PDB file of C-alpha atoms in Angstrom:
ATOM      1  CA  UNK A   1      86.814 116.182  97.164  1.00  0.00           C
ATOM      2  CA  UNK A   2      84.424 113.959  95.202  1.00  0.00           C
ATOM      3  CA  UNK A   3      84.324 110.223  95.904  1.00  0.00           C
ATOM      4  CA  UNK A   4      85.776 109.433  92.459  1.00  0.00           C
ATOM      5  CA  UNK A   5      88.684 111.800  93.065  1.00  0.00           C
ATOM      6  CA  UNK A   6      89.197 110.302  96.523  1.00  0.00           C
ATOM      7  CA  UNK A   7      89.340 106.772  95.106  1.00  0.00           C
ATOM      8  CA  UNK A   8      91.980 107.860  92.589  1.00  0.00           C
ATOM      9  CA  UNK A   9      93.936 109.537  95.373  1.00  0.00           C
ATOM     10  CA  UNK A  10      93.725 106.346  97.423  1.00  0.00           C
ATOM     11  CA  UNK A  11      95.137 104.350  94.509  1.00  0.00           C
ATOM     12  CA  UNK A  12      97.990 106.823  94.223  1.00  0.00           C
ATOM     13  CA  UNK A  13      98.734 106.471  97.936  1.00  0.00           C
ATOM     14  CA  UNK A  14      98.790 102.686  97.657  1.00  0.00           C
ATOM     15  CA  UNK A  15     101.117 102.873  94.655  1.00  0.00           C
ATOM     16  CA  UNK A  16     103.479 105.036  96.712  1.00  0.00           C
ATOM     17  CA  UNK A  17     103.866 102.373  99.420  1.00  0.00           C
ATOM     18  CA  UNK A  18     105.934  99.268  98.711  1.00  0.00           C
ATOM     19  CA  UNK A  19     104.876  97.526 101.897  1.00  0.00           C
ATOM     20  CA  UNK A  20     101.434  97.020 103.456  1.00  0.00           C
ATOM     21  CA  UNK A  21     100.135 100.229 105.016  1.00  0.00           C
ATOM     22  CA  UNK A  22      97.502 100.314 107.721  1.00  0.00           C
ATOM     23  CA  UNK A  23      94.013 101.643 107.205  1.00  0.00           C
ATOM     24  CA  UNK A  24      94.644 104.197 109.959  1.00  0.00           C
ATOM     25  CA  UNK A  25      97.644 105.600 108.102  1.00  0.00           C
ATOM     26  CA  UNK A  26      95.750 105.750 104.806  1.00  0.00           C
ATOM     27  CA  UNK A  27      92.720 107.416 106.359  1.00  0.00           C
ATOM     28  CA  UNK A  28      94.963 110.006 108.014  1.00  0.00           C
ATOM     29  CA  UNK A  29      96.678 110.809 104.698  1.00  0.00           C
ATOM     30  CA  UNK A  30      93.315 111.136 102.941  1.00  0.00           C
ATOM     31  CA  UNK A  31      91.692 113.066 105.773  1.00  0.00           C
ATOM     32  CA  UNK A  32      88.722 110.685 106.058  1.00  0.00           C
ATOM     33  CA  UNK A  33      87.386 108.438 108.779  1.00  0.00           C
ATOM     34  CA  UNK A  34      88.568 104.858 109.082  1.00  0.00           C
ATOM     35  CA  UNK A  35      85.043 103.689 108.263  1.00  0.00           C
ATOM     36  CA  UNK A  36      85.077 105.684 105.007  1.00  0.00           C
ATOM     37  CA  UNK A  37      88.515 104.313 104.171  1.00  0.00           C
ATOM     38  CA  UNK A  38      87.291 100.718 104.540  1.00  0.00           C
ATOM     39  CA  UNK A  39      84.331 101.477 102.267  1.00  0.00           C
ATOM     40  CA  UNK A  40      86.672 102.989  99.671  1.00  0.00           C
ATOM     41  CA  UNK A  41      88.968  99.968  99.787  1.00  0.00           C
ATOM     42  CA  UNK A  42      85.972  97.700  99.234  1.00  0.00           C
ATOM     43  CA  UNK A  43      84.812  99.888  96.326  1.00  0.00           C
ATOM     44  CA  UNK A  44      88.220  99.664  94.637  1.00  0.00           C
ATOM     45  CA  UNK A  45      88.316  95.902  95.074  1.00  0.00           C
ATOM     46  CA  UNK A  46      84.791  95.599  93.646  1.00  0.00           C
ATOM     47  CA  UNK A  47      85.906  97.572  90.577  1.00  0.00           C
ATOM     48  CA  UNK A  48      88.794  95.184  89.937  1.00  0.00           C
ATOM     49  CA  UNK A  49      91.720  97.018  91.507  1.00  0.00           C
ATOM     50  CA  UNK A  50      94.114  94.377  92.968  1.00  0.00           C
ATOM     51  CA  UNK A  51      94.195  95.779  96.504  1.00  0.00           C
ATOM     52  CA  UNK A  52      95.237  93.053  98.929  1.00  0.00           C
ATOM     53  CA  UNK A  53      95.086  92.976 102.721  1.00  0.00           C
ATOM     54  CA  UNK A  54      92.563  93.262 105.512  1.00  0.00           C
ATOM     55  CA  UNK A  55      91.687  95.301 108.551  1.00  0.00           C
ATOM     56  CA  UNK A  56      94.385  95.270 111.197  1.00  0.00           C
ATOM     57  CA  UNK A  57      97.080  93.977 108.846  1.00  0.00           C
ATOM     58  CA  UNK A  58      97.280  96.693 106.213  1.00  0.00           C
ATOM     59  CA  UNK A  59      96.764  97.044 102.481  1.00  0.00           C
ATOM     60  CA  UNK A  60      98.982  96.934  99.421  1.00  0.00           C
ATOM     61  CA  UNK A  61      98.422  97.351  95.691  1.00  0.00           C
ATOM     62  CA  UNK A  62      99.617  94.259  93.835  1.00  0.00           C
ATOM     63  CA  UNK A  63     102.636  95.001  91.572  1.00  0.00           C
ATOM     64  CA  UNK A  64     101.985  95.337  87.860  1.00  0.00           C
ATOM     65  CA  UNK A  65      98.695  97.209  88.163  1.00  0.00           C
ATOM     66  CA  UNK A  66      98.652 100.281  85.951  1.00  0.00           C
ATOM     67  CA  UNK A  67      96.224 103.161  85.974  1.00  0.00           C
ATOM     68  CA  UNK A  68      94.840 104.926  82.918  1.00  0.00           C
ATOM     69  CA  UNK A  69      96.082 108.483  82.294  1.00  0.00           C
ATOM     70  CA  UNK A  70      95.061 110.568  85.321  1.00  0.00           C
ATOM     71  CA  UNK A  71      94.098 114.173  85.724  1.00  0.00           C
ATOM     72  CA  UNK A  72      97.246 115.768  87.103  1.00  0.00           C
ATOM     73  CA  UNK A  73      96.900 118.616  89.582  1.00  0.00           C
ATOM     74  CA  UNK A  74      98.577 121.953  88.855  1.00  0.00           C
ATOM     75  CA  UNK A  75     101.308 121.145  91.379  1.00  0.00           C
ATOM     76  CA  UNK A  76     101.919 117.729  89.793  1.00  0.00           C
ATOM     77  CA  UNK A  77     102.247 119.324  86.355  1.00  0.00           C
ATOM     78  CA  UNK A  78     104.774 121.805  87.754  1.00  0.00           C
ATOM     79  CA  UNK A  79     106.735 118.996  89.435  1.00  0.00           C
ATOM     80  CA  UNK A  80     106.880 116.998  86.187  1.00  0.00           C
ATOM     81  CA  UNK A  81     107.988 119.978  84.125  1.00  0.00           C
ATOM     82  CA  UNK A  82     110.555 121.191  86.662  1.00  0.00           C
ATOM     83  CA  UNK A  83     112.069 117.731  87.129  1.00  0.00           C
ATOM     84  CA  UNK A  84     112.233 117.076  83.387  1.00  0.00           C
ATOM     85  CA  UNK A  85     113.818 120.451  82.727  1.00  0.00           C
ATOM     86  CA  UNK A  86     116.426 119.844  85.427  1.00  0.00           C
ATOM     87  CA  UNK A  87     117.388 116.479  83.931  1.00  0.00           C
ATOM     88  CA  UNK A  88     117.426 117.947  80.412  1.00  0.00           C
ATOM     89  CA  UNK A  89     119.768 120.692  81.636  1.00  0.00           C
ATOM     90  CA  UNK A  90     122.006 118.679  83.999  1.00  0.00           C
ATOM     91  CA  UNK A  91     121.945 115.113  82.684  1.00  0.00           C
ATOM     92  CA  UNK A  92     124.236 113.558  80.115  1.00  0.00           C
ATOM     93  CA  UNK A  93     123.099 113.614  76.474  1.00  0.00           C
ATOM     94  CA  UNK A  94     121.130 110.361  76.523  1.00  0.00           C
ATOM     95  CA  UNK A  95     119.408 111.068  79.843  1.00  0.00           C
ATOM     96  CA  UNK A  96     118.587 114.638  78.782  1.00  0.00           C
ATOM     97  CA  UNK A  97     117.028 113.394  75.560  1.00  0.00           C
ATOM     98  CA  UNK A  98     115.009 110.814  77.497  1.00  0.00           C
ATOM     99  CA  UNK A  99     113.690 113.531  79.827  1.00  0.00           C
ATOM    100  CA  UNK A 100     112.472 115.578  76.866  1.00  0.00           C
ATOM    101  CA  UNK A 101     110.903 112.477  75.293  1.00  0.00           C
ATOM    102  CA  UNK A 102     109.120 111.564  78.531  1.00  0.00           C
ATOM    103  CA  UNK A 103     107.669 115.048  78.842  1.00  0.00           C
ATOM    104  CA  UNK A 104     106.480 114.875  75.229  1.00  0.00           C
ATOM    105  CA  UNK A 105     104.729 111.555  75.945  1.00  0.00           C
ATOM    106  CA  UNK A 106     102.998 113.031  78.975  1.00  0.00           C
ATOM    107  CA  UNK A 107     101.938 116.034  76.925  1.00  0.00           C
ATOM    108  CA  UNK A 108     100.410 113.730  74.305  1.00  0.00           C
ATOM    109  CA  UNK A 109      98.038 111.961  76.728  1.00  0.00           C
ATOM    110  CA  UNK A 110      96.821 114.710  79.070  1.00  0.00           C
ATOM    111  CA  UNK A 111      93.646 116.647  78.281  1.00  0.00           C
ATOM    112  CA  UNK A 112      94.003 119.958  76.361  1.00  0.00           C
ATOM    113  CA  UNK A 113      93.513 122.124  79.451  1.00  0.00           C
ATOM    114  CA  UNK A 114      96.370 120.394  81.276  1.00  0.00           C
ATOM    115  CA  UNK A 115      98.463 120.465  78.114  1.00  0.00           C
ATOM    116  CA  UNK A 116      98.168 124.249  78.159  1.00  0.00           C
ATOM    117  CA  UNK A 117      99.299 124.326  81.801  1.00  0.00           C
ATOM    118  CA  UNK A 118     102.254 122.101  80.939  1.00  0.00           C
ATOM    119  CA  UNK A 119     103.310 124.373  78.063  1.00  0.00           C
ATOM    120  CA  UNK A 120     102.851 127.524  80.142  1.00  0.00           C
ATOM    121  CA  UNK A 121     104.761 126.407  83.251  1.00  0.00           C
ATOM    122  CA  UNK A 122     106.762 129.315  84.635  1.00  0.00           C
ATOM    123  CA  UNK A 123     109.149 127.246  86.774  1.00  0.00           C
ATOM    124  CA  UNK A 124     112.537 127.554  85.112  1.00  0.00           C
ATOM    125  CA  UNK A 125     115.930 125.903  85.567  1.00  0.00           C
ATOM    126  CA  UNK A 126     118.935 128.191  85.624  1.00  0.00           C
ATOM    127  CA  UNK A 127     121.980 127.510  83.444  1.00  0.00           C
ATOM    128  CA  UNK A 128     124.319 124.806  84.748  1.00  0.00           C
ATOM    129  CA  UNK A 129     127.478 126.065  86.482  1.00  0.00           C
ATOM    130  CA  UNK A 130     130.377 126.645  84.147  1.00  0.00           C
ATOM    131  CA  UNK A 131     132.583 124.176  85.995  1.00  0.00           C
ATOM    132  CA  UNK A 132     130.032 121.371  86.222  1.00  0.00           C
ATOM    133  CA  UNK A 133     131.209 117.856  85.456  1.00  0.00           C
ATOM    134  CA  UNK A 134     131.456 117.355  81.708  1.00  0.00           C
ATOM    135  CA  UNK A 135     132.931 114.868  79.297  1.00  0.00           C
ATOM    136  CA  UNK A 136     131.833 111.710  81.104  1.00  0.00           C
ATOM    137  CA  UNK A 137     128.583 111.010  79.221  1.00  0.00           C
ATOM    138  CA  UNK A 138     129.764 107.582  78.060  1.00  0.00           C
ATOM    139  CA  UNK A 139     130.807 106.585  81.587  1.00  0.00           C
ATOM    140  CA  UNK A 140     127.425 107.637  82.983  1.00  0.00           C
ATOM    141  CA  UNK A 141     125.558 105.652  80.356  1.00  0.00           C
ATOM    142  CA  UNK A 142     127.641 102.535  81.095  1.00  0.00           C
ATOM    143  CA  UNK A 143     127.107 102.931  84.840  1.00  0.00           C
ATOM    144  CA  UNK A 144     123.338 103.288  84.431  1.00  0.00           C
ATOM    145  CA  UNK A 145     123.319 100.224  82.172  1.00  0.00           C
ATOM    146  CA  UNK A 146     125.212  98.172  84.766  1.00  0.00           C
ATOM    147  CA  UNK A 147     122.870  99.285  87.553  1.00  0.00           C
ATOM    148  CA  UNK A 148     119.774  98.374  85.535  1.00  0.00           C
ATOM    149  CA  UNK A 149     121.220  94.973  84.582  1.00  0.00           C
ATOM    150  CA  UNK A 150     122.497  94.210  88.092  1.00  0.00           C
ATOM    151  CA  UNK A 151     126.048  93.591  86.824  1.00  0.00           C
ATOM    152  CA  UNK A 152     129.407  94.192  88.475  1.00  0.00           C
ATOM    153  CA  UNK A 153     131.703  97.015  87.381  1.00  0.00           C
ATOM    154  CA  UNK A 154     135.485  96.965  87.290  1.00  0.00           C
ATOM    155  CA  UNK A 155     137.116 100.359  87.135  1.00  0.00           C
ATOM    156  CA  UNK A 156     140.411 102.133  87.506  1.00  0.00           C
ATOM    157  CA  UNK A 157     139.919 105.057  89.865  1.00  0.00           C
ATOM    158  CA  UNK A 158     142.123 108.013  90.759  1.00  0.00           C
ATOM    159  CA  UNK A 159     141.496 109.480  94.208  1.00  0.00           C
ATOM    160  CA  UNK A 160     141.857 113.122  95.251  1.00  0.00           C
ATOM    161  CA  UNK A 161     145.607 112.684  95.738  1.00  0.00           C
ATOM    162  CA  UNK A 162     146.050 111.257  92.250  1.00  0.00           C
ATOM    163  CA  UNK A 163     146.618 107.688  93.497  1.00  0.00           C
ATOM    164  CA  UNK A 164     145.141 105.075  91.129  1.00  0.00           C
ATOM    165  CA  UNK A 165     143.484 101.836  92.203  1.00  0.00           C
ATOM    166  CA  UNK A 166     141.483  99.082  90.514  1.00  0.00           C
ATOM    167  CA  UNK A 167     138.125  98.223  92.055  1.00  0.00           C
ATOM    168  CA  UNK A 168     135.367  95.694  91.445  1.00  0.00           C
ATOM    169  CA  UNK A 169     132.048  97.181  92.494  1.00  0.00           C
ATOM    170  CA  UNK A 170     128.402  96.312  92.970  1.00  0.00           C
ATOM    171  CA  UNK A 171     126.810  99.514  91.638  1.00  0.00           C
ATOM    172  CA  UNK A 172     123.341 100.500  92.805  1.00  0.00           C
ATOM    173  CA  UNK A 173     122.992 104.314  92.695  1.00  0.00           C
ATOM    174  CA  UNK A 174     124.179 107.320  90.726  1.00  0.00           C
ATOM    175  CA  UNK A 175     123.947 110.798  92.255  1.00  0.00           C
ATOM    176  CA  UNK A 176     123.648 113.920  90.098  1.00  0.00           C
ATOM    177  CA  UNK A 177     124.963 117.029  91.832  1.00  0.00           C
ATOM    178  CA  UNK A 178     125.635 120.510  90.472  1.00  0.00           C
ATOM    179  CA  UNK A 179     129.371 120.018  90.033  1.00  0.00           C
ATOM    180  CA  UNK A 180     129.943 116.256  90.138  1.00  0.00           C
ATOM    181  CA  UNK A 181     128.307 112.921  89.430  1.00  0.00           C
ATOM    182  CA  UNK A 182     128.822 110.253  92.101  1.00  0.00           C
ATOM    183  CA  UNK A 183     128.596 106.469  91.774  1.00  0.00           C
ATOM    184  CA  UNK A 184     127.551 104.668  94.972  1.00  0.00           C
ATOM    185  CA  UNK A 185     128.494 100.999  95.214  1.00  0.00           C
ATOM    186  CA  UNK A 186     129.674  98.145  97.403  1.00  0.00           C
ATOM    187  CA  UNK A 187     133.442  97.861  96.938  1.00  0.00           C
ATOM    188  CA  UNK A 188     134.869  94.337  96.993  1.00  0.00           C
ATOM    189  CA  UNK A 189     138.344  95.712  97.767  1.00  0.00           C
ATOM    190  CA  UNK A 190     137.223  97.642 100.870  1.00  0.00           C
ATOM    191  CA  UNK A 191     134.334  95.303 101.766  1.00  0.00           C
ATOM    192  CA  UNK A 192     132.181  98.344 102.408  1.00  0.00           C
ATOM    193  CA  UNK A 193     130.073 100.987 100.703  1.00  0.00           C
ATOM    194  CA  UNK A 194     132.046 103.626  98.827  1.00  0.00           C
ATOM    195  CA  UNK A 195     131.318 106.655  96.634  1.00  0.00           C
ATOM    196  CA  UNK A 196     133.268 107.452  93.459  1.00  0.00           C
ATOM    197  CA  UNK A 197     133.317 110.676  91.471  1.00  0.00           C
ATOM    198  CA  UNK A 198     132.681 109.722  87.861  1.00  0.00           C
ATOM    199  CA  UNK A 199     135.135 112.333  86.550  1.00  0.00           C
ATOM    200  CA  UNK A 200     137.948 110.462  88.354  1.00  0.00           C
ATOM    201  CA  UNK A 201     137.168 107.114  86.727  1.00  0.00           C
ATOM    202  CA  UNK A 202     139.963 106.332  84.276  1.00  0.00           C
ATOM    203  CA  UNK A 203     138.684 103.024  82.872  1.00  0.00           C
ATOM    204  CA  UNK A 204     135.349 101.276  83.195  1.00  0.00           C
ATOM    205  CA  UNK A 205     134.183  97.768  82.276  1.00  0.00           C
ATOM    206  CA  UNK A 206     130.829  96.062  82.773  1.00  0.00           C
ATOM    207  CA  UNK A 207     131.447  92.481  83.900  1.00  0.00           C
ATOM    208  CA  UNK A 208     129.447  89.410  82.891  1.00  0.00           C
ATOM    209  CA  UNK A 209     128.909  88.387  86.514  1.00  0.00           C
ATOM    210  CA  UNK A 210     125.815  89.624  88.342  1.00  0.00           C
ATOM    211  CA  UNK A 211     125.980  91.355  91.698  1.00  0.00           C
ATOM    212  CA  UNK A 212     125.133  88.832  94.450  1.00  0.00           C
ATOM    213  CA  UNK A 213     122.500  91.016  96.122  1.00  0.00           C
ATOM    214  CA  UNK A 214     119.480  92.927  94.860  1.00  0.00           C
ATOM    215  CA  UNK A 215     120.227  96.579  94.263  1.00  0.00           C
ATOM    216  CA  UNK A 216     117.114  97.591  96.230  1.00  0.00           C
ATOM    217  CA  UNK A 217     118.532  95.798  99.276  1.00  0.00           C
ATOM    218  CA  UNK A 218     121.920  97.478  98.841  1.00  0.00           C
ATOM    219  CA  UNK A 219     120.278 100.885  98.518  1.00  0.00           C
ATOM    220  CA  UNK A 220     118.127 100.303 101.593  1.00  0.00           C
ATOM    221  CA  UNK A 221     121.103  99.200 103.708  1.00  0.00           C
ATOM    222  CA  UNK A 222     123.210 102.142 102.497  1.00  0.00           C
ATOM    223  CA  UNK A 223     120.414 104.586 103.355  1.00  0.00           C
ATOM    224  CA  UNK A 224     120.184 103.130 106.851  1.00  0.00           C
ATOM    225  CA  UNK A 225     123.908 103.622 107.360  1.00  0.00           C
ATOM    226  CA  UNK A 226     123.691 107.187 106.080  1.00  0.00           C
ATOM    227  CA  UNK A 227     120.528 107.761 108.128  1.00  0.00           C
ATOM    228  CA  UNK A 228     118.651 108.770 104.983  1.00  0.00           C
ATOM    229  CA  UNK A 229     114.857 108.370 105.415  1.00  0.00           C
ATOM    230  CA  UNK A 230     112.976 106.136 103.000  1.00  0.00           C
TER     231      UNK A 230
END
């Protein structure tokens, strides 16, 4: 790997970490010595990259830093195409359209050789199951909007036994599975985390009031309870 490619890879690694990461961990991921890693960090800082930290404490890339269009690897191209095709096939109308638009934007900025690889990707998504969740596109759009805005949701929900209840939720995640879509939220009624199938939501309202905690904190705490790795 050339030094230029290694520096770009180091930037990508730093972007992947939200908290300071030690030089030892970075050097192990890159497959270089710790001495080389320190030289690379210094080179990035000298070129204006906002890498903060020091030896023994760890390094982090300051939020807001954006990279110019990068040369994607073949595997990265395949991952982008496969993920976009899955969302276009399984997502609701608005999300599917956004996936196609995002792929078109990527196609417009990559070099011609990579554009050809993108167009010729042979990783395909099979047809969605015939009994997949349908008809709740508007609910999904409202839920995503509430999550992005950090607003509470009030909904009327019918459980598996057909029993209705009204809940006020702090929504923070939306899971897309083959047959169902699942809202994950803190439920004020139960004072605990709960999951709700979107096809069982009878009525849905976005409230004016904001959720009292950051959604990233809710997601992190929920993952810990579910023993889901970061």
